[in-house]
Each structure stands twice: as structure tokens, then as C-alpha cells.
Amino acid sequence: MIAKLASLVFQQSGAGMTSLLMMVGIFAIFYFLLIMPQQKRQKKWQSMLANLKAGDRVTTTGGMIGIILSIKPGTGADTGSIVIRVAPDNLKLEVARNAVASVTVDDGAQKS
């Protein structure tokens, strides 16, 4: 009777260990397939925003393409804004710095 009880307890703890290992495995898969690539993309985007300068050709998240005329620094949580010139009427627009989706270099290649 004690042997049966011990056997039953061992089987239940083994099942618990298996389910715990599966949960750890699933978390590892999610981390390497979803979380880590997103963090790399976020760091690359932050680096791109930090390296903006006047004269860069940018595309905003709204799809506007323009050339940066000036950069206004932000304070605290505010990242600041940029003033871009949009063709064909040379319209000047002030947009949030976070609204920049990509920077296009002069040779036509993108560095987003």
C-alpha cells in the first residue's frame, strides 16, 4: 500500500516537472522568436533617431517624405521635434521626432 502511494506521488510530481519544462521551453521559444528581434529593432530605431541631422531625407510614419531643416531638442520624456521640407511646394512641417519611420541616404539606399 505504501509502495503504491509512493508510486502515485512520484508519477504526479513527474507530470508536474514535465509541464514545468514545457512552459519554460515555450517561454524560451517566444523569447527568441518574438521578444529578442523586437528589442533589436527598437535599439536600431532609437539609434537612427539619435543620429538624425539636418539635410537627411526622411519618411514619416504617415508616409510624408521630406528633408530635415532643423531639429528641436526635447526635454524629459519628450523626444523633441523636427522641421521637414516637403515637396513640391517646399511646405515646412513640424513633426514629432518619434514620427520618423526611416532615413534615406543620398545614393537611394535606405538605412531604417
Short mmCIF file of C-alpha atoms in Angstrom, two decimals:
data_model
loop_
_atom_site.label_atom_id
_atom_site.label_comp_id
_atom_site.label_asym_id
_atom_site.label_seq_id
_atom_site.Cartn_x
_atom_site.Cartn_y
_atom_site.Cartn_z
CA MET A 1 0.00 0.00 0.00
CA ILE A 2 2.81 2.42 0.88
CA ALA A 3 4.62 1.43 -2.31
CA LYS A 4 1.51 2.20 -4.38
CA LEU A 5 1.10 5.57 -2.66
CA ALA A 6 4.78 6.43 -3.22
CA SER A 7 4.48 5.37 -6.84
CA LEU A 8 1.40 7.55 -7.31
CA VAL A 9 3.11 10.61 -5.72
CA PHE A 10 6.21 10.10 -7.89
CA GLN A 11 4.10 9.89 -11.07
CA GLN A 12 2.26 13.10 -10.22
CA SER A 13 5.45 15.03 -9.45
CA GLY A 14 6.99 13.75 -12.69
CA ALA A 15 4.00 15.06 -14.63
CA GLY A 16 4.34 18.40 -12.86
CA MET A 17 8.00 18.58 -13.77
CA THR A 18 7.23 17.77 -17.41
CA SER A 19 4.61 20.50 -17.61
CA LEU A 20 7.01 22.98 -15.97
CA LEU A 21 9.72 22.12 -18.51
CA MET A 22 7.24 22.57 -21.36
CA MET A 23 6.26 26.00 -20.04
CA VAL A 24 9.93 27.04 -19.78
CA GLY A 25 10.50 25.73 -23.32
CA ILE A 26 7.56 27.68 -24.70
CA PHE A 27 8.77 30.86 -22.98
CA ALA A 28 12.25 30.34 -24.46
CA ILE A 29 10.77 29.92 -27.94
CA PHE A 30 8.69 33.10 -27.56
CA TYR A 31 11.71 34.99 -26.27
CA PHE A 32 13.98 34.03 -29.17
CA LEU A 33 11.33 34.34 -31.90
CA LEU A 34 9.38 37.40 -30.75
CA ILE A 35 10.88 39.40 -27.91
CA MET A 36 14.57 39.46 -28.84
CA PRO A 37 14.06 40.54 -32.51
CA GLN A 38 11.69 43.32 -31.37
CA GLN A 39 14.29 44.60 -28.90
CA LYS A 40 16.93 44.65 -31.65
CA ARG A 41 14.57 46.58 -33.94
CA GLN A 42 13.79 49.05 -31.14
CA LYS A 43 17.51 49.68 -30.43
CA LYS A 44 18.21 50.20 -34.15
CA TRP A 45 15.31 52.68 -34.44
CA GLN A 46 16.44 54.59 -31.33
CA SER A 47 19.95 54.78 -32.78
CA MET A 48 18.55 56.10 -36.07
CA LEU A 49 16.58 58.80 -34.23
CA ALA A 50 19.65 59.82 -32.22
CA ASN A 51 21.70 60.22 -35.42
CA LEU A 52 19.25 62.43 -37.32
CA LYS A 53 20.79 65.60 -38.73
CA ALA A 54 19.76 68.50 -40.93
CA GLY A 55 19.78 67.55 -44.60
CA ASP A 56 18.69 63.93 -44.07
CA ARG A 57 15.82 62.74 -46.25
CA VAL A 58 13.22 61.07 -44.01
CA THR A 59 9.93 59.24 -44.33
CA THR A 60 7.42 59.72 -41.53
CA THR A 61 5.03 57.10 -40.19
CA GLY A 62 2.26 58.96 -42.02
CA GLY A 63 4.06 58.46 -45.34
CA MET A 64 5.32 62.02 -45.87
CA ILE A 65 8.76 62.27 -47.41
CA GLY A 66 10.83 65.35 -46.71
CA ILE A 67 14.23 66.80 -45.91
CA ILE A 68 15.11 67.80 -42.36
CA LEU A 69 15.66 71.55 -42.00
CA SER A 70 16.14 71.72 -38.23
CA ILE A 71 15.92 69.57 -35.12
CA LYS A 72 14.38 70.85 -31.89
CA PRO A 73 15.56 69.00 -28.77
CA GLY A 74 13.02 67.74 -26.27
CA THR A 75 13.00 67.84 -22.50
CA GLY A 76 12.35 64.90 -20.21
CA ALA A 77 10.15 62.25 -21.81
CA ASP A 78 9.56 64.47 -24.86
CA THR A 79 11.91 63.38 -27.64
CA GLY A 80 11.65 66.68 -29.46
CA SER A 81 10.54 67.54 -32.95
CA ILE A 82 11.95 68.09 -36.40
CA VAL A 83 11.06 70.57 -39.11
CA ILE A 84 10.94 69.00 -42.57
CA ARG A 85 10.51 70.49 -46.02
CA VAL A 86 8.03 68.60 -48.15
CA ALA A 87 7.95 68.84 -51.96
CA PRO A 88 6.55 70.09 -54.31
CA ASP A 89 5.61 73.39 -52.64
CA ASN A 90 8.52 73.42 -50.15
CA LEU A 91 5.99 73.28 -47.35
CA LYS A 92 7.59 73.29 -43.89
CA LEU A 93 6.09 70.86 -41.37
CA GLU A 94 6.98 70.26 -37.76
CA VAL A 95 6.61 66.62 -36.75
CA ALA A 96 7.50 64.67 -33.64
CA ARG A 97 10.90 63.04 -33.78
CA ASN A 98 9.26 59.68 -33.00
CA ALA A 99 7.21 60.00 -36.20
CA VAL A 100 10.28 59.29 -38.36
CA ALA A 101 9.99 55.81 -39.82
CA SER A 102 13.17 55.72 -41.91
CA VAL A 103 16.07 57.77 -43.21
CA THR A 104 17.06 57.63 -46.86
CA VAL A 105 20.68 58.33 -47.75
CA ASP A 106 21.63 60.21 -50.92
CA ASP A 107 22.51 57.16 -53.03
CA GLY A 108 18.92 55.86 -52.84
CA ALA A 109 19.52 53.10 -50.28
CA GLN A 110 17.58 53.16 -47.02
CA LYS A 111 19.07 52.91 -43.56
CA SER A 112 15.99 52.38 -41.41
#
